[in-house]
Coordinates of C-alpha atoms and ligand atoms in Angstrom, one line a residue:
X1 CA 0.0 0.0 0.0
X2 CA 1.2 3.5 -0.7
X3 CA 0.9 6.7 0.9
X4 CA 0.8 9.7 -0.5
X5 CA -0.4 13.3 -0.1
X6 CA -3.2 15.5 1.1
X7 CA -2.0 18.5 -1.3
X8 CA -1.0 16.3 -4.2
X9 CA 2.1 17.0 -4.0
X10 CA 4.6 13.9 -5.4
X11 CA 5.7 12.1 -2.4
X12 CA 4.9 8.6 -3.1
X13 CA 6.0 6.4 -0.4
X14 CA 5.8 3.0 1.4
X15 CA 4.4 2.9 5.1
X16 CA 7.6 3.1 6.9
X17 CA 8.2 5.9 4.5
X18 CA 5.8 7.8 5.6
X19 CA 6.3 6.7 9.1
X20 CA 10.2 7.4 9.1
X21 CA 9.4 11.3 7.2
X22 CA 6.0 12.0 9.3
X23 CA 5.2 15.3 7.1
X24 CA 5.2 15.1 2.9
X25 CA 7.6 17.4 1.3
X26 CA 4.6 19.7 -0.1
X27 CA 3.9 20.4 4.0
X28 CA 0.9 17.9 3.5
X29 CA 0.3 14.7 5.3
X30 CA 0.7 11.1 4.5
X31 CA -2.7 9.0 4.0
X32 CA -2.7 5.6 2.6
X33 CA -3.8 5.2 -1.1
X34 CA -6.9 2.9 -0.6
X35 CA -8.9 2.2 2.8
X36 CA -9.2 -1.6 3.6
X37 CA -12.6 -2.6 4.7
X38 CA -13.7 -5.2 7.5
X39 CA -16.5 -7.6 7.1
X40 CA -18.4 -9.1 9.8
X41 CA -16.6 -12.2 9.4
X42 CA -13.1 -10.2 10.5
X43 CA -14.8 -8.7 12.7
X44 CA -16.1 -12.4 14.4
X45 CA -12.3 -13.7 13.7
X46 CA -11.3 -10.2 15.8
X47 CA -14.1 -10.8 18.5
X48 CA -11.8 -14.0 19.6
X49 CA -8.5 -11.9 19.3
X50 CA -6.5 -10.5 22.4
X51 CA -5.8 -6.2 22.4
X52 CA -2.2 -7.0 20.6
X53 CA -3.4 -9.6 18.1
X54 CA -6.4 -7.7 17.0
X55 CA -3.4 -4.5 16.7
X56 CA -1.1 -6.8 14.8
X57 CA -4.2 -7.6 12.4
X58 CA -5.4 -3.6 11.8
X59 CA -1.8 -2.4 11.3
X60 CA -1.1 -5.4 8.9
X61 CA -3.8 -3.9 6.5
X62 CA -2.5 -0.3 6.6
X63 CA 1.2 -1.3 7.2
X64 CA 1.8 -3.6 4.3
X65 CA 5.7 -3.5 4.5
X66 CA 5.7 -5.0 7.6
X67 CA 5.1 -8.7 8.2
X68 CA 2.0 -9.9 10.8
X69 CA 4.8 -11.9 12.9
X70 CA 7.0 -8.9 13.4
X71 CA 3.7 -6.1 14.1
X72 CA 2.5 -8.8 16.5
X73 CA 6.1 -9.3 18.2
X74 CA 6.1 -5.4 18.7
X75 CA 2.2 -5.2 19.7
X76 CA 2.8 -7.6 21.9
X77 CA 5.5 -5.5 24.3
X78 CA 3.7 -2.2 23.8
X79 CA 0.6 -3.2 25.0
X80 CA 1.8 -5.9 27.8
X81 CA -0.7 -6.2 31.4
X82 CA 2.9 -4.6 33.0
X83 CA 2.8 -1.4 31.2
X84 CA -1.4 -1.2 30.6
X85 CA -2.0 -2.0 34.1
X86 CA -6.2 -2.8 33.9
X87 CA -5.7 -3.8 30.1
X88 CA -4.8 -1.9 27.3
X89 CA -8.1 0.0 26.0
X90 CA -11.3 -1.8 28.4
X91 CA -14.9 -0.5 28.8
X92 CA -16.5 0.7 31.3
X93 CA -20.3 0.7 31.2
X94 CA -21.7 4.1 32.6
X95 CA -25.6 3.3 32.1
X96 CA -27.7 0.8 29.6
X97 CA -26.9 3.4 26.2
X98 CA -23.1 4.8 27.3
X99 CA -20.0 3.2 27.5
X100 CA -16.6 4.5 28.3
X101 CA -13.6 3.7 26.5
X102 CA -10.7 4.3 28.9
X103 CA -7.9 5.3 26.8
X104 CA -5.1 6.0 29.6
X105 CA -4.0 2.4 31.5
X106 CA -0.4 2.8 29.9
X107 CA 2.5 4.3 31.1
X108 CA 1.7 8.1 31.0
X109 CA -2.0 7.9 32.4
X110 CA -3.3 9.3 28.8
X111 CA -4.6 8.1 25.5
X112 CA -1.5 9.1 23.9
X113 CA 0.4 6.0 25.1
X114 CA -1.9 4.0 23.1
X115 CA 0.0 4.7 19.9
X116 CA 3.2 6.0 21.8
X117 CA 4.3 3.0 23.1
X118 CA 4.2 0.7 19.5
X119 CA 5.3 4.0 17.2
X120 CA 8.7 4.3 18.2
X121 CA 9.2 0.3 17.3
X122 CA 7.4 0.7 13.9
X123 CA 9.8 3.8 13.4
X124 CA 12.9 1.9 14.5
X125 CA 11.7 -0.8 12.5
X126 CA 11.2 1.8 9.4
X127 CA 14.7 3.2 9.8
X128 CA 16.0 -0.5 9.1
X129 CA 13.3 -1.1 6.3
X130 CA 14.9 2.2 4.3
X131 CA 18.2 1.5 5.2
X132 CA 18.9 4.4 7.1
X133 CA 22.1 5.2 8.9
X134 CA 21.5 8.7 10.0
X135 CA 20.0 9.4 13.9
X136 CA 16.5 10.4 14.1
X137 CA 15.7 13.5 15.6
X138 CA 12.0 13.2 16.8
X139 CA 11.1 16.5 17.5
X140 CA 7.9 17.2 19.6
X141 CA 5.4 20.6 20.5
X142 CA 2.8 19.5 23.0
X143 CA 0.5 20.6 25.1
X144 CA 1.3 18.1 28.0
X145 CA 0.4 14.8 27.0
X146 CA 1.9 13.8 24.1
X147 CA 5.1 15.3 24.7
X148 CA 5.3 13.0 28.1
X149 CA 4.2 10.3 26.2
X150 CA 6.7 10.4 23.3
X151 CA 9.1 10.5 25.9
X152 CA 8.5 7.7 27.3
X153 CA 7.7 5.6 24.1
X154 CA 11.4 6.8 23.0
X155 CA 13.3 6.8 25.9
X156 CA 16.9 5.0 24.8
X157 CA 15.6 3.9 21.6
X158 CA 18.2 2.7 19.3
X159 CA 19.2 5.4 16.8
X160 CA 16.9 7.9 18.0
X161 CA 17.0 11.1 19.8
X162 CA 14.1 13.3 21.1
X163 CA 13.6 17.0 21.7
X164 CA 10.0 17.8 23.2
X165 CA 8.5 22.0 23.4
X166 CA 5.6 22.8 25.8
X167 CA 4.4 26.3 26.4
X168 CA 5.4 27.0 30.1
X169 CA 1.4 28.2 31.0
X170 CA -0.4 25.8 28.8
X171 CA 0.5 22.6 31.1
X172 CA -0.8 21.6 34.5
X173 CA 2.1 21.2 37.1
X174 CA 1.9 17.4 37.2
X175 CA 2.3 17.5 33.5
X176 CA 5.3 20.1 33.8
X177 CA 6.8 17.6 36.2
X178 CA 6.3 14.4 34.6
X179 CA 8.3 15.8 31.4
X180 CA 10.4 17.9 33.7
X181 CA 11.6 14.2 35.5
X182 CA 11.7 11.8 32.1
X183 CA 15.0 9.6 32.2
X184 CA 17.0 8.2 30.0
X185 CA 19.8 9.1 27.8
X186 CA 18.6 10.3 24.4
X187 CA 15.7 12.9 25.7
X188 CA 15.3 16.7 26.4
X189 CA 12.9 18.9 26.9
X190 CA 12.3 22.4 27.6
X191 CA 9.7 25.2 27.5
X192 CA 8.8 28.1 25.9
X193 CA 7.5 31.3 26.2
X194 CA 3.5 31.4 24.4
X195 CA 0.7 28.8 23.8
X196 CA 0.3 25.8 22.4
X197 CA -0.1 26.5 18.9
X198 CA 3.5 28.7 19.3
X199 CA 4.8 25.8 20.1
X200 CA 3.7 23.8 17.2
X201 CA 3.9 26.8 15.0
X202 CA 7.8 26.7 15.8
X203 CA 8.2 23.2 15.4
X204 CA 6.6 23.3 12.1
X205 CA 8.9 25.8 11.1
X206 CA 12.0 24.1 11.8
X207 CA 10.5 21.6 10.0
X208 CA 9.9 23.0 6.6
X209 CA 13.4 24.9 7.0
X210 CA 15.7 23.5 4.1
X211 CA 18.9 25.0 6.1
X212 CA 18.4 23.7 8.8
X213 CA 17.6 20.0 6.7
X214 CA 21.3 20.6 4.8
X215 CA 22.8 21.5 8.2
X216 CA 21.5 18.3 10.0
X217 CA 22.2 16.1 7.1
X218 CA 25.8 17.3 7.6
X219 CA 25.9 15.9 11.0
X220 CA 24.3 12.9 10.1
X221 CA 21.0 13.4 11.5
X222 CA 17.6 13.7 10.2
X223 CA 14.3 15.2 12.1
X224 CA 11.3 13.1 12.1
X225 CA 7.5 14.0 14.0
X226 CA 5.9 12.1 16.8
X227 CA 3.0 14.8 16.4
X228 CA -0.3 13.5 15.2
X229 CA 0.5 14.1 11.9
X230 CA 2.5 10.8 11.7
X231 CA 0.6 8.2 10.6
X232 CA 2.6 5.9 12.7
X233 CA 0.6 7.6 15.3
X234 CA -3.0 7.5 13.3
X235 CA -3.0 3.9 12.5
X236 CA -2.4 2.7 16.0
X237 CA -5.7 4.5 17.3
X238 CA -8.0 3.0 15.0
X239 CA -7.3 -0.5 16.8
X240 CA -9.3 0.8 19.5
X241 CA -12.8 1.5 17.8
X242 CA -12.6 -2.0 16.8
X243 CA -11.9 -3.1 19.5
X244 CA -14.5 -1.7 21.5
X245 CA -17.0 -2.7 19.3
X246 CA -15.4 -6.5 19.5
X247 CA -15.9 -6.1 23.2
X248 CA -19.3 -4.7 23.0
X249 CA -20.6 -7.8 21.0
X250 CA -18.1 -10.0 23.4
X251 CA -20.4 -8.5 26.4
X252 CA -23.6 -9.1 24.8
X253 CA -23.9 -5.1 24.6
X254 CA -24.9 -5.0 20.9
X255 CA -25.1 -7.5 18.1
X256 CA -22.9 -7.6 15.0
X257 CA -23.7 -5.3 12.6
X258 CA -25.7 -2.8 15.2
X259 CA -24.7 0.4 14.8
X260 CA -23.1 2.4 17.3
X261 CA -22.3 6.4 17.9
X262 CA -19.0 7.1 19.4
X263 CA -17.9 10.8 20.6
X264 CA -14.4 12.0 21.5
X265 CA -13.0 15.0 23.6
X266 CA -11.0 16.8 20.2
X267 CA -8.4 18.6 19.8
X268 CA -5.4 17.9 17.1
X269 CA -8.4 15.7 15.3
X270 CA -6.6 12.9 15.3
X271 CA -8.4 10.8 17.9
X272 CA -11.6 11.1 15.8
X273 CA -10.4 10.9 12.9
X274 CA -8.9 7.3 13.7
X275 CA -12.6 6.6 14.5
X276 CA -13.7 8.0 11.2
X277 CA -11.3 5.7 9.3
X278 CA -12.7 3.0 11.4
X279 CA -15.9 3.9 9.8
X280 CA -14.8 4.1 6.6
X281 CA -13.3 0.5 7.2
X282 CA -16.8 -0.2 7.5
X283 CA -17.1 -0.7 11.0
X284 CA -20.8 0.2 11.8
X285 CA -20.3 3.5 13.2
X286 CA -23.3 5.9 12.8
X287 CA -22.3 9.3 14.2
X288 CA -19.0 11.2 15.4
X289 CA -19.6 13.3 18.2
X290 CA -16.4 15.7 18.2
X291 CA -16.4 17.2 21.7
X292 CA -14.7 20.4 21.9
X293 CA -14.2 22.9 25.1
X294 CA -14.4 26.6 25.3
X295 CA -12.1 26.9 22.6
X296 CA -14.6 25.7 20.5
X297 CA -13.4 26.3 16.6
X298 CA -14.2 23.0 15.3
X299 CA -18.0 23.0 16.6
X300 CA -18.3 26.3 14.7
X301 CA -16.6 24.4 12.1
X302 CA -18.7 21.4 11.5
X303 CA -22.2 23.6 12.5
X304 CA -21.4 26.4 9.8
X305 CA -18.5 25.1 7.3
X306 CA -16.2 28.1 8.2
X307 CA -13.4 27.3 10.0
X308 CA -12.2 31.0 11.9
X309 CA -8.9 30.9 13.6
X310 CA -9.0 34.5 14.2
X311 CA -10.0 34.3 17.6
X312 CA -9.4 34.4 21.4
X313 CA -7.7 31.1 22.8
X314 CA -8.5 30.2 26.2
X315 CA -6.9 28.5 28.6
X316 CA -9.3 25.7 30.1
X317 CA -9.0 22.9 32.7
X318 CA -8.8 20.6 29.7
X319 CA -5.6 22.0 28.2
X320 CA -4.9 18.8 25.9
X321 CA -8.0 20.2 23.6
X322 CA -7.1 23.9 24.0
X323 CA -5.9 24.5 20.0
X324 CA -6.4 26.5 17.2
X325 CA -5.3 24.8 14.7
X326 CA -6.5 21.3 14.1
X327 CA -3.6 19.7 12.1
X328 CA -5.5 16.1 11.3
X329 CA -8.6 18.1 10.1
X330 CA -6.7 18.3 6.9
X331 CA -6.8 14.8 6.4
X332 CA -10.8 15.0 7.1
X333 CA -10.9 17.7 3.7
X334 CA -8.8 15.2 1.8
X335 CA -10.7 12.3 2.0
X336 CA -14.0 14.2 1.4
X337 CA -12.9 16.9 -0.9
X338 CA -9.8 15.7 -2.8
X339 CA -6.1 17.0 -3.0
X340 CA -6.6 20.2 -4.9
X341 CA -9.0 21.6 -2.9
X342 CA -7.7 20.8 0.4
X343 CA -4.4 22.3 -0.7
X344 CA -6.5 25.2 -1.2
X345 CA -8.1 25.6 1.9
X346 CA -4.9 25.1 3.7
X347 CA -3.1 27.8 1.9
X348 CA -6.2 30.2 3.5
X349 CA -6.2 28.9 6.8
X350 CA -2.0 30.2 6.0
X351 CA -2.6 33.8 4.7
X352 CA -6.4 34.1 6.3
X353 CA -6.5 32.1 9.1
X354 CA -9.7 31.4 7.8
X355 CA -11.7 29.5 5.3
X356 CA -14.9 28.6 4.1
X357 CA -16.2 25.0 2.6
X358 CA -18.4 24.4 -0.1
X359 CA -21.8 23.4 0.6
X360 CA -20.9 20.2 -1.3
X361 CA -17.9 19.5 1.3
X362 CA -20.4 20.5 4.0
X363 CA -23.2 18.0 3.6
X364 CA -20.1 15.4 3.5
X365 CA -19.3 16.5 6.9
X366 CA -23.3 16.4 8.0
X367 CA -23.2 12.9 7.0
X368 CA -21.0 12.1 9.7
X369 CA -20.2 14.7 12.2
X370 CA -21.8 16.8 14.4
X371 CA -19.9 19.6 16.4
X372 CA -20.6 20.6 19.8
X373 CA -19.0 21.6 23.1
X374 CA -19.1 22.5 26.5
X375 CA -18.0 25.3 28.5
X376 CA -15.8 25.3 31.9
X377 CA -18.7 25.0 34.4
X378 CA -20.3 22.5 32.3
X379 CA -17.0 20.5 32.2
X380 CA -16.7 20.5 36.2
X381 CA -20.8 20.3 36.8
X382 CA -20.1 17.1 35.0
X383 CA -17.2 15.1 36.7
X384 CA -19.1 15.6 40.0
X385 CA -22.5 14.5 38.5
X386 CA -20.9 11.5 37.3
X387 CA -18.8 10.7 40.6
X388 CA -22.0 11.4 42.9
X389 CA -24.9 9.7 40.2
X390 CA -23.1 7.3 38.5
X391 CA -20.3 6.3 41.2
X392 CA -17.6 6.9 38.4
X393 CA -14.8 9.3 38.2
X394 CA -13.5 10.9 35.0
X395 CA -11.1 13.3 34.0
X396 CA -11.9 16.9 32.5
X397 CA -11.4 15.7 28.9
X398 CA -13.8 12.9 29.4
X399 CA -16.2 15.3 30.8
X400 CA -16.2 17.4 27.9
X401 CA -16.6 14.2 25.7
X402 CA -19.5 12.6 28.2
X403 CA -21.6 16.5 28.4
X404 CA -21.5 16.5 24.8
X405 CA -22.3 12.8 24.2
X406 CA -25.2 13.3 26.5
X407 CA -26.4 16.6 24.1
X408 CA -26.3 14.7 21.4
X409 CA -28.6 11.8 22.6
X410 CA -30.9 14.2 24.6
X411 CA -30.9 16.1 21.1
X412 CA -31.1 13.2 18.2
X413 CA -32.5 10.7 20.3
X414 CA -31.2 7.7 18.1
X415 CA -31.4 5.0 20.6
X416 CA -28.1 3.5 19.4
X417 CA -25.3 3.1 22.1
X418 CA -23.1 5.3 22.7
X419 CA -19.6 5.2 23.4
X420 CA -17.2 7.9 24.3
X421 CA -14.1 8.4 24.4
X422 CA -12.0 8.4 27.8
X423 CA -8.6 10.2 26.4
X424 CA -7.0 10.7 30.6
X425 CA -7.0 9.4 34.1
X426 CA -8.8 11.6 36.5
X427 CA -5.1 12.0 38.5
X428 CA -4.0 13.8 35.8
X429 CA -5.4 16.3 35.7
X430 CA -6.2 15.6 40.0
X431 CA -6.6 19.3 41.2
X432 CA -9.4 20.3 38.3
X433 CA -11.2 17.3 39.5
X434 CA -10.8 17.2 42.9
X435 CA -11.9 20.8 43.2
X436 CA -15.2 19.9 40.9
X437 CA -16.1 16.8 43.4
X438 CA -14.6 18.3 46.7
X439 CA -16.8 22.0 45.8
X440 CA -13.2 23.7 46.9
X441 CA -9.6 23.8 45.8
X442 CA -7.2 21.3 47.1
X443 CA -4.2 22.5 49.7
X444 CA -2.0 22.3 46.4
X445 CA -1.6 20.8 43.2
X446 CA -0.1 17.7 44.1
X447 CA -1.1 17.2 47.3
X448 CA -4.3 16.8 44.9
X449 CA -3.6 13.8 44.0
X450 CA -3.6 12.3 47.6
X451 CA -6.3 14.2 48.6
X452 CA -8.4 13.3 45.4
X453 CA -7.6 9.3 46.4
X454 CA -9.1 9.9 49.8
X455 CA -12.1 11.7 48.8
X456 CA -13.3 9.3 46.5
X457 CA -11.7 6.2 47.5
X458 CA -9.9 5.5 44.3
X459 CA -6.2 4.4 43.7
X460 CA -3.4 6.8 42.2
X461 CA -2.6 4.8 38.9
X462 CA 1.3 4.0 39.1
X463 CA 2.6 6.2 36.6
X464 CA 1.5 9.0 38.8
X465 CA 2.9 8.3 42.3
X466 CA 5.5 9.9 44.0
X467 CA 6.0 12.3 40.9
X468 CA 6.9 14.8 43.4
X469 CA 10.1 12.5 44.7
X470 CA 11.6 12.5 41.6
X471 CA 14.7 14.3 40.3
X472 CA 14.0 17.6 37.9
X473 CA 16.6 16.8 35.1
X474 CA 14.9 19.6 32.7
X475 CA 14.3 23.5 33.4
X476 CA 15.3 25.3 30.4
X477 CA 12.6 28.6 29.4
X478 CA 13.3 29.8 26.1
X479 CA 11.6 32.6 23.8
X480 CA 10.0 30.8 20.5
X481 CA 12.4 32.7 18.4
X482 CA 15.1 30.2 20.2
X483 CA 13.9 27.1 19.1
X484 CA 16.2 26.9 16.0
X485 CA 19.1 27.3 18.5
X486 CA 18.0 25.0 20.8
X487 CA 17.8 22.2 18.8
X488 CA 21.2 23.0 17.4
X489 CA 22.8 22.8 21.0
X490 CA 21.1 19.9 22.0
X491 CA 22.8 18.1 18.8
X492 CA 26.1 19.3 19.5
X493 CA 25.9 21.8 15.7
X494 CA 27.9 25.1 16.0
Ligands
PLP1 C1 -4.3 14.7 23.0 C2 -5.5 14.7 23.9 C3 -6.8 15.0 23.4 C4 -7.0 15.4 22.0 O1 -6.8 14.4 21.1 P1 -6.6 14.8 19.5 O2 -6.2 13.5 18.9 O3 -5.4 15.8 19.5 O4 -7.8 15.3 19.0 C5 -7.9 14.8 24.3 N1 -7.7 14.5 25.6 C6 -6.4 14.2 26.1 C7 -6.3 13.9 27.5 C8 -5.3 14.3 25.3 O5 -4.1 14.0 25.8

């Protein structure tokens, strides 16, 4: 299977092509050719299948160039019971029509592990595939959880290095200090000065800087993305929609064939655009819910076709969904309105910041999506609801993802089953939550997490305890102008 381009651009490449470059050379990304499709007698064989087999099987369609043996070898350590403590994507059943996927059992606490841990074994894997002799240089902007994440999924790979950018405000504090204490040899990280999309505006930059390429190249060393716009980090999240709808007809939930909804808390899009592939593999997905928070572009987006960037950003207790720009939404305007046009659009959103689809375009994105949101007090008004009413405790993505979930099905009323999204654990993010269960702030923010176990009786999951005790190996500040430099001195390049 090839992969080639959402501007058109030439780049014709293999998947561990695409896996080992993460962004096409016309500043497009990579989507397979074709989209493999799964009948209801895969979807049987995958019903019997452990969480790594069925992996092995979804990534064999998509990642052609690899063998089954050697996907399930590697699925098989990423998603093992000792680093997905609780199982590697389970459900929890909420009430009779909602189900909650939890997303964050692995090593970081968030969804990001999920394709984290097995990317940086398909990229090592790709470097070998290409015969490559150069070091990779991953190179990361984050708004907390992916950068910890990718750190962790990297940490003394073989013939890798990693550099990870978070905007000093934009992360909580147990964030800041689970990056701030990462070990091992081949990481660094540091902040900067701005938001988010800074961040990732820089990083692009760097990117797309044919200088800096030469210069690296020179020094035998070549930057590669562990952002969501690698599609070694797309394909892995489409496991779980199958998955969950395997275990849903495992439990007796639903039968095969039924259709289900699913909604997930948004941000980059690349969560729910996994599940939209899934869809378009033919699993029986009815609607996608994307779930934003206050900073709510993409449900203006989907309810009125223009997509404004021109606005205020906010801040929010859900900080992994606080964006601006939506990277994997290009890959969204691809597959429903071809190269030419999304190259188009992207070249507004550039020079604009702003653009407008067709109405053609638009009824494409009726047919599956539906935009909505919820605010700061809705986000805390729903964690405790769901603690006190339905003896379950979620973090403040999830409660974005479960109050829009629960618009949608007061709204449409479609009586199919809904399943959303659970993208952290609630110790994450424990001060936001504690203070919307506990009606007051915790003593501080990591004394939350203690005082958040004893309030509700839960356990601190083990990625998370003692964070505090650990040593602070990273506490550079730079400006965004820097970030050039920085990655210059971290290699060693004069
Ligand atoms: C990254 C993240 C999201 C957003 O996922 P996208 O794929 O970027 O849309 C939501 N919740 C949490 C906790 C995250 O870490």
């Amino acid at each position: 299977m090839n992969y080639i381009t959402t501007r058109g651009g030439k780049d014709c490449v293999s998947a561990a092509g695409a896996i080992k470059q993460g962004l096409a050379s016309d500043g497009g990304l990579f989507m397979p050719e074709t989209i493999p499709t799964l009948d209801t007698k895969a979807i049987s064989k995958l019903c019997t299948m452990s969480y790594p087999e069925r992996a092995a099987y979804i990534l064999s369609l998509f990642l052609t160039d690899y063998t089954y043996d050697e996907l399930l070898a590697d699925c098989e350590k990423a998603y093992s019971t000792d680093r997905f403590v609780g199982g590697a994507a389970p459900i929890h059943k909420l009430n009779d029509d909602t189900f909650v996927l939890e997303l964050w059992h692995g090593p970081t606490s968030a969804f990001k592990d999920m394709a984290l841990q097995i990317m940086p074994k398909l990229l090592s894997s790709a470097l070998k595939k290409t015969g490559e002799e150069r070091t990779a240089f991953i190179l990361v902007a984050t708004s907390g959880d992916t950068g910890k994440a990718a750190l962790e999924g990297y940490r003394d790979v073989d013939g890798v290095k990693i550099m990870v950018f978070y905007p000093v405000d934009g992360v909580s504090r147990v964030q800041k200090l689970q990056m701030a204490t990462q070990l091992g040899e081949n990481v660094s990280v540091c902040a900067i000065e701005g938001n988010f999309d800074d961040a990732q505006t820089g990083v692009k930059k760097i990117f797309s800087d044919s200088d800096m390429a030469a210069l690296l190249n020179d020094n035998g060393v070549f930057l590669s993305s562990a952002n969501s716009i690698n599609w070694g980090r797309l394909a892995p999240q489409i496991v779980y929609y199958v998955s969950a709808y395997c275990d849903l007809i495992e439990s007796g939930e639903i039968i095969s064939g039924e259709k289900i909804d699913v909604t997930v808390p948004t941000g980059n899009f690349g969560n729910i655009f996994a599940a939209y592939i899934a869809k378009m593999m033919e699993l029986p997905i009815n609607r996608l819910v994307c779930a934003s928070n206050k900073n709510n572009i993409l449900t203006d987006f989907l309810q009125t076709g223009t997509y404004d960037r021109n606005r205020s950003f906010y801040t929010t207790m859900s900080p992994s969904m606080d964006i601006l720009i939506s990277s994997n939404l290009e890959r969204l305007l691809y597959v429903l309105s071809g190269a030419e046009n999304t190259a188009e659009l992207m070249k507004k959103l550039n020079t604009e910041g702003c653009y407008t689809v067709d109405a053609a375009l638009k009824a494409k994105l009726d047919e599956h999506f539906t935009g909505l949101f919820c605010d700061e007090d809705g986000t805390a008004a729903e964690i405790k609801r769901t603690f006190e009413e339905d003896k379950y405790l979620i973090d403040t993505h999830t409660a974005v993802g479960l109050n829009c979930a629960k618009q949608y099905m007061a709204k449409y009323r479609d009586g199919l089953k809904m399943v959303v999204a659970s993208t952290a654990s609630p110790y994450k993010f424990a001060s936001d939550v504690y203070t919307a269960v506990a009606g007051k702030a915790p003593t501080d923010e990591l004394s939350a997490l203690d005082e958040l176990s004893a309030l509700t009786g839960t356990e601190i999951p083990y990625p998370l305890k003692d964070i505090d005790k650990r040593e602070v190996r990273f506490k550079t500040v730079i400006n965004k102008e820097a970030m050039p430099d920085e990655v210059k001195k971290n290699l060693g390049i004069k």
